[in-house]
mmCIF file of C-alpha atoms in Angstrom:
data_model
loop_
_atom_site.group_PDB
_atom_site.id
_atom_site.type_symbol
_atom_site.label_atom_id
_atom_site.label_comp_id
_atom_site.label_asym_id
_atom_site.label_seq_id
_atom_site.Cartn_x
_atom_site.Cartn_y
_atom_site.Cartn_z
ATOM 1 C CA MET A 13 145.640 -12.430 101.265
ATOM 2 C CA ASN A 14 141.924 -12.326 99.462
ATOM 3 C CA ALA A 15 139.720 -14.909 97.851
ATOM 4 C CA LYS A 16 140.807 -14.015 93.857
ATOM 5 C CA ASP A 17 144.326 -14.316 94.907
ATOM 6 C CA ARG A 18 143.580 -17.462 96.747
ATOM 7 C CA LEU A 19 142.380 -19.873 93.081
ATOM 8 C CA ILE A 20 144.785 -20.447 90.616
ATOM 9 C CA ILE A 21 143.342 -21.598 87.614
ATOM 10 C CA ALA A 22 145.404 -24.579 85.447
ATOM 11 C CA LEU A 23 145.368 -23.304 81.761
ATOM 12 C CA ASP A 24 145.744 -27.327 80.023
ATOM 13 C CA LEU A 25 144.953 -26.479 77.671
ATOM 14 C CA PRO A 26 145.989 -27.938 73.731
ATOM 15 C CA SER A 27 147.604 -24.344 72.098
ATOM 16 C CA THR A 28 148.427 -21.053 73.874
ATOM 17 C CA GLU A 29 145.883 -19.713 71.940
ATOM 18 C CA ASP A 30 143.408 -21.618 73.222
ATOM 19 C CA ALA A 31 144.420 -20.893 76.419
ATOM 20 C CA GLN A 32 143.882 -17.280 75.685
ATOM 21 C CA THR A 33 140.461 -17.433 75.135
ATOM 22 C CA ALA A 34 140.101 -19.558 78.809
ATOM 23 C CA ILE A 35 142.182 -16.535 80.072
ATOM 24 C CA ASN A 36 139.885 -13.459 78.077
ATOM 25 C CA ALA A 37 136.253 -15.563 79.147
ATOM 26 C CA ILE A 38 137.503 -15.657 82.765
ATOM 27 C CA GLY A 39 138.319 -11.674 82.350
ATOM 28 C CA ASP A 40 138.777 -9.650 86.074
ATOM 29 C CA GLU A 41 137.088 -13.085 87.603
ATOM 30 C CA GLY A 42 141.009 -14.897 87.117
ATOM 31 C CA THR A 43 144.420 -13.127 89.112
ATOM 32 C CA PHE A 44 146.522 -16.474 89.045
ATOM 33 C CA TYR A 45 146.929 -18.970 86.583
ATOM 34 C CA LYS A 46 149.323 -21.989 86.231
ATOM 35 C CA ILE A 47 151.811 -22.744 83.320
ATOM 36 C CA GLY A 48 152.289 -26.638 83.595
ATOM 37 C CA TYR A 49 153.742 -29.881 80.689
ATOM 38 C CA GLN A 50 151.383 -29.287 78.116
ATOM 39 C CA LEU A 51 151.645 -25.765 77.258
ATOM 40 C CA MET A 52 155.730 -25.067 78.039
ATOM 41 C CA PRO A 53 157.018 -26.622 74.863
ATOM 42 C CA ILE A 54 154.211 -24.910 72.429
ATOM 43 C CA GLY A 55 154.416 -21.428 73.836
ATOM 44 C CA GLY A 56 153.971 -21.387 77.393
ATOM 45 C CA LEU A 57 156.759 -19.539 78.429
ATOM 46 C CA ASP A 58 156.095 -16.878 76.437
ATOM 47 C CA LEU A 59 152.921 -17.120 77.672
ATOM 48 C CA ALA A 60 154.128 -16.739 81.397
ATOM 49 C CA LYS A 61 155.957 -14.372 80.580
ATOM 50 C CA ARG A 62 153.363 -11.984 78.939
ATOM 51 C CA LEU A 63 151.538 -12.585 81.798
ATOM 52 C CA SER A 64 153.803 -11.589 84.535
ATOM 53 C CA GLN A 65 153.827 -8.470 82.307
ATOM 54 C CA GLU A 66 150.306 -8.243 82.781
ATOM 55 C CA GLY A 67 150.853 -8.208 86.249
ATOM 56 C CA LYS A 68 148.915 -11.215 86.604
ATOM 57 C CA LYS A 69 150.554 -13.892 89.536
ATOM 58 C CA VAL A 70 151.622 -16.752 87.205
ATOM 59 C CA PHE A 71 152.320 -21.062 88.897
ATOM 60 C CA LEU A 72 154.483 -22.523 86.782
ATOM 61 C CA ASP A 73 154.158 -25.596 87.551
ATOM 62 C CA PHE A 74 156.992 -27.504 85.859
ATOM 63 C CA LYS A 75 158.358 -29.530 88.579
ATOM 64 C CA PHE A 76 162.250 -29.883 88.241
ATOM 65 C CA HIS A 77 163.656 -33.012 89.247
ATOM 66 C CA ASP A 78 167.316 -33.225 88.542
ATOM 67 C CA ILE A 79 170.891 -33.266 90.208
ATOM 68 C CA GLY A 80 171.280 -29.740 92.570
ATOM 69 C CA ALA A 81 173.704 -28.590 90.090
ATOM 70 C CA THR A 82 171.076 -28.629 86.977
ATOM 71 C CA VAL A 83 168.981 -27.802 89.159
ATOM 72 C CA GLU A 84 170.196 -24.517 90.468
ATOM 73 C CA ARG A 85 170.576 -23.421 86.807
ATOM 74 C CA GLY A 86 167.054 -24.177 85.038
ATOM 75 C CA VAL A 87 165.526 -21.829 88.242
ATOM 76 C CA LYS A 88 168.142 -19.075 87.019
ATOM 77 C CA SER A 89 166.640 -18.867 83.569
ATOM 78 C CA VAL A 90 163.117 -19.262 85.039
ATOM 79 C CA ALA A 91 163.031 -16.510 87.505
ATOM 80 C CA LYS A 92 163.539 -14.389 84.191
ATOM 81 C CA LEU A 93 160.237 -15.127 82.731
ATOM 82 C CA GLY A 94 158.746 -13.510 86.311
ATOM 83 C CA GLY A 95 156.566 -15.773 87.274
ATOM 84 C CA ASP A 96 155.580 -16.378 91.720
ATOM 85 C CA PHE A 97 155.322 -19.669 92.116
ATOM 86 C CA LEU A 98 157.153 -23.034 90.697
ATOM 87 C CA THR A 99 157.802 -26.406 91.640
ATOM 88 C CA VAL A 100 160.034 -28.819 92.098
ATOM 89 C CA HIS A 101 160.310 -32.895 92.896
ATOM 90 C CA ALA A 102 160.550 -32.620 97.208
ATOM 91 C CA GLU A 103 164.243 -33.840 97.670
ATOM 92 C CA PRO A 104 167.006 -32.572 99.353
ATOM 93 C CA ASP A 105 169.401 -31.819 95.907
ATOM 94 C CA VAL A 106 166.547 -30.467 94.241
ATOM 95 C CA LEU A 107 165.605 -28.664 96.583
ATOM 96 C CA LYS A 108 168.526 -26.711 97.854
ATOM 97 C CA GLY A 109 169.568 -25.766 93.902
ATOM 98 C CA ALA A 110 165.938 -24.513 93.127
ATOM 99 C CA VAL A 111 166.863 -22.279 96.169
ATOM 100 C CA ASP A 112 170.173 -21.165 95.183
ATOM 101 C CA GLY A 113 169.465 -20.625 91.603
ATOM 102 C CA ARG A 114 165.905 -18.482 92.496
ATOM 103 C CA GLY A 115 168.886 -16.136 94.580
ATOM 104 C CA ASP A 116 167.799 -12.691 96.109
ATOM 105 C CA ASP A 117 164.936 -12.822 93.610
ATOM 106 C CA LYS A 118 161.558 -13.071 96.593
ATOM 107 C CA ARG A 119 158.995 -13.196 94.206
ATOM 108 C CA LEU A 120 159.527 -16.734 92.970
ATOM 109 C CA LYS A 121 158.632 -18.819 95.303
ATOM 110 C CA ILE A 122 159.736 -21.880 95.127
ATOM 111 C CA LEU A 123 157.230 -25.134 95.517
ATOM 112 C CA ALA A 124 158.041 -28.785 96.605
ATOM 113 C CA VAL A 125 156.216 -31.534 95.655
ATOM 114 C CA THR A 126 154.970 -33.531 97.952
ATOM 115 C CA VAL A 127 152.493 -36.881 96.511
ATOM 116 C CA LEU A 128 150.897 -36.376 93.830
ATOM 117 C CA THR A 129 147.202 -35.887 94.164
ATOM 118 C CA SER A 130 145.994 -38.560 91.373
ATOM 119 C CA LEU A 131 148.287 -41.208 93.981
ATOM 120 C CA ASN A 132 147.030 -42.348 96.337
ATOM 121 C CA GLN A 133 148.285 -45.178 99.106
ATOM 122 C CA ASP A 134 147.894 -48.773 96.435
ATOM 123 C CA SER A 135 150.151 -46.514 94.177
ATOM 124 C CA LEU A 136 152.564 -45.894 96.349
ATOM 125 C CA THR A 137 152.403 -49.122 97.162
ATOM 126 C CA LYS A 138 153.104 -50.708 93.658
ATOM 127 C CA MET A 139 155.535 -47.728 93.718
ATOM 128 C CA GLY A 140 158.086 -49.755 96.504
ATOM 129 C CA ILE A 141 157.208 -47.185 98.717
ATOM 130 C CA ASP A 142 157.016 -48.337 102.098
ATOM 131 C CA ILE A 143 155.774 -46.177 104.023
ATOM 132 C CA ALA A 144 151.807 -44.090 105.122
ATOM 133 C CA LEU A 145 150.097 -41.726 102.710
ATOM 134 C CA PRO A 146 150.135 -38.747 105.096
ATOM 135 C CA ASP A 147 153.854 -39.665 106.959
ATOM 136 C CA LEU A 148 155.286 -39.678 103.515
ATOM 137 C CA VAL A 149 154.336 -36.072 102.985
ATOM 138 C CA LEU A 150 155.648 -34.367 106.478
ATOM 139 C CA LYS A 151 158.841 -35.823 105.570
ATOM 140 C CA ARG A 152 158.816 -34.409 102.515
ATOM 141 C CA ALA A 153 157.845 -31.020 104.183
ATOM 142 C CA GLU A 154 159.878 -31.072 106.300
ATOM 143 C CA PHE A 155 163.260 -31.326 103.499
ATOM 144 C CA ALA A 156 161.357 -28.261 102.007
ATOM 145 C CA ALA A 157 161.786 -26.630 105.247
ATOM 146 C CA GLU A 158 164.502 -27.898 105.931
ATOM 147 C CA ALA A 159 165.995 -26.673 101.892
ATOM 148 C CA GLY A 160 164.714 -23.304 102.100
ATOM 149 C CA ALA A 161 161.658 -23.734 100.023
ATOM 150 C CA ASP A 162 158.680 -21.552 100.273
ATOM 151 C CA GLY A 163 155.925 -24.124 100.400
ATOM 152 C CA VAL A 164 154.345 -27.581 99.402
ATOM 153 C CA VAL A 165 152.352 -28.614 96.935
ATOM 154 C CA ALA A 166 149.876 -31.353 98.982
ATOM 155 C CA SER A 167 146.100 -33.030 99.462
ATOM 156 C CA ALA A 168 144.189 -30.764 101.577
ATOM 157 C CA LYS A 169 143.933 -34.179 103.267
ATOM 158 C CA GLU A 170 147.311 -34.081 104.896
ATOM 159 C CA ALA A 171 147.084 -30.380 104.730
ATOM 160 C CA ALA A 172 146.059 -29.983 107.789
ATOM 161 C CA ALA A 173 148.490 -32.464 108.891
ATOM 162 C CA ILE A 174 151.791 -30.229 107.064
ATOM 163 C CA LYS A 175 149.726 -26.509 108.901
ATOM 164 C CA ALA A 176 150.220 -28.081 112.825
ATOM 165 C CA ARG A 177 153.484 -28.469 112.299
ATOM 166 C CA PHE A 178 155.010 -26.141 109.897
ATOM 167 C CA GLY A 179 152.147 -23.145 110.809
ATOM 168 C CA ASP A 180 152.817 -20.630 108.831
ATOM 169 C CA ALA A 181 156.459 -21.638 107.565
ATOM 170 C CA LEU A 182 155.292 -23.374 104.043
ATOM 171 C CA LYS A 183 152.866 -22.002 101.859
ATOM 172 C CA ILE A 184 150.245 -24.563 100.901
ATOM 173 C CA VAL A 185 148.606 -24.895 97.089
ATOM 174 C CA THR A 186 146.417 -28.066 96.736
ATOM 175 C CA PRO A 187 144.955 -29.076 93.833
ATOM 176 C CA GLY A 188 143.002 -31.875 93.149
ATOM 177 C CA VAL A 189 139.569 -29.291 94.108
ATOM 178 C CA ARG A 190 136.877 -29.563 92.773
ATOM 179 C CA PRO A 191 133.684 -27.827 93.493
ATOM 180 C CA ALA A 192 130.905 -29.844 94.840
ATOM 181 C CA GLY A 193 129.314 -31.907 92.434
ATOM 182 C CA SER A 194 131.751 -32.575 89.389
ATOM 183 C CA ASP A 195 133.689 -34.866 87.978
ATOM 184 C CA ALA A 196 136.995 -35.767 89.653
ATOM 185 C CA ASN A 197 138.791 -36.790 86.679
ATOM 186 C CA ASP A 198 141.972 -38.331 86.876
ATOM 187 C CA GLN A 199 142.605 -37.648 90.555
ATOM 188 C CA LYS A 200 142.121 -39.482 93.162
ATOM 189 C CA ARG A 201 142.423 -37.671 96.446
ATOM 190 C CA VAL A 202 139.388 -34.721 95.775
ATOM 191 C CA VAL A 203 137.904 -32.158 98.326
ATOM 192 C CA THR A 204 135.553 -29.404 97.839
ATOM 193 C CA PRO A 205 137.314 -25.625 97.521
ATOM 194 C CA ALA A 206 135.460 -25.311 101.456
ATOM 195 C CA ASP A 207 136.980 -28.062 102.398
ATOM 196 C CA ALA A 208 140.626 -27.296 101.503
ATOM 197 C CA ILE A 209 140.063 -23.735 102.911
ATOM 198 C CA ALA A 210 139.343 -25.602 106.596
ATOM 199 C CA ALA A 211 142.412 -28.166 106.437
ATOM 200 C CA GLY A 212 144.239 -25.125 105.686
ATOM 201 C CA ALA A 213 145.646 -24.551 101.860
ATOM 202 C CA ASP A 214 146.457 -21.339 101.562
ATOM 203 C CA HIS A 215 145.580 -21.310 97.685
ATOM 204 C CA LEU A 216 143.738 -24.001 94.744
ATOM 205 C CA VAL A 217 144.708 -25.196 92.384
ATOM 206 C CA VAL A 218 141.301 -25.213 89.925
ATOM 207 C CA GLY A 219 141.374 -25.966 85.947
ATOM 208 C CA ARG A 220 138.728 -28.124 84.516
ATOM 209 C CA PRO A 221 134.835 -26.777 86.831
ATOM 210 C CA VAL A 222 136.302 -23.666 85.309
ATOM 211 C CA ILE A 223 138.487 -23.676 81.879
ATOM 212 C CA ALA A 224 135.410 -25.749 80.559
ATOM 213 C CA ALA A 225 132.563 -24.597 82.116
ATOM 214 C CA LYS A 226 129.677 -22.983 80.218
ATOM 215 C CA ASP A 227 130.889 -19.291 81.999
ATOM 216 C CA PRO A 228 133.733 -20.194 83.187
ATOM 217 C CA ALA A 229 134.331 -16.226 84.532
ATOM 218 C CA ALA A 230 130.764 -16.873 86.785
ATOM 219 C CA SER A 231 132.514 -20.500 87.773
ATOM 220 C CA ALA A 232 135.819 -18.883 88.783
ATOM 221 C CA ALA A 233 133.746 -15.776 90.657
ATOM 222 C CA ALA A 234 131.138 -18.655 92.414
ATOM 223 C CA ILE A 235 134.480 -20.726 93.639
ATOM 224 C CA GLN A 236 136.367 -17.371 94.572
ATOM 225 C CA ASP A 237 132.968 -16.867 96.718
ATOM 226 C CA GLU A 238 133.031 -20.894 98.208
ATOM 227 C CA ILE A 239 136.294 -19.277 99.111
ATOM 228 C CA ALA A 240 135.634 -16.151 100.795
ATOM 229 C CA ARG A 241 133.048 -17.983 102.844
ATOM 230 C CA ALA A 242 135.828 -20.242 104.089
ATOM 231 C CA LEU A 243 138.126 -18.040 105.158
#
């Protein structure tokens, strides 16, 4: 897997027109794009399908969370888009429903969301979750492995422990990645691209440092170069 395919560019933008403008500006430097909640209800599904048809890889960051049967039906529908990654919450019934819904379509990889990178230990305590954050991440990674999911979404700060426990059995997709000197924005547990790769992350999700850059293509290329040097 090359450095380009390891970089997932998050299209967190207010319209599909803005997203297409960003895609055009990134050009050949972008091979893998994330579509999440912001675009999903306003044309994001059509954009995902079009990107897939154009040969791009697509990360559908929809974080499905419902009873297993409902998730199963939802994933069956999503599989028709031709996406490559789909996120669901890391609960056993949810994961089983997602894996069953994916069926034989091995292109669509099911990723379990462990703990959002916008949360820290204090956030968990306020939510009434009385467990150390790294332990919770590993527990949810265990749920993913037991259900037959393909990977997890986790901070690079927990990636090394996940890799040590599960090896290559689970892909690790890491958000909250910021090149040195970038604003952390709403993320609490951020790392640089090189640090994320060194910790064992397989794919890095980067949004604003690329799409908000004066030269998005150059920004994407610089991150890919950092990834390549860290491999």
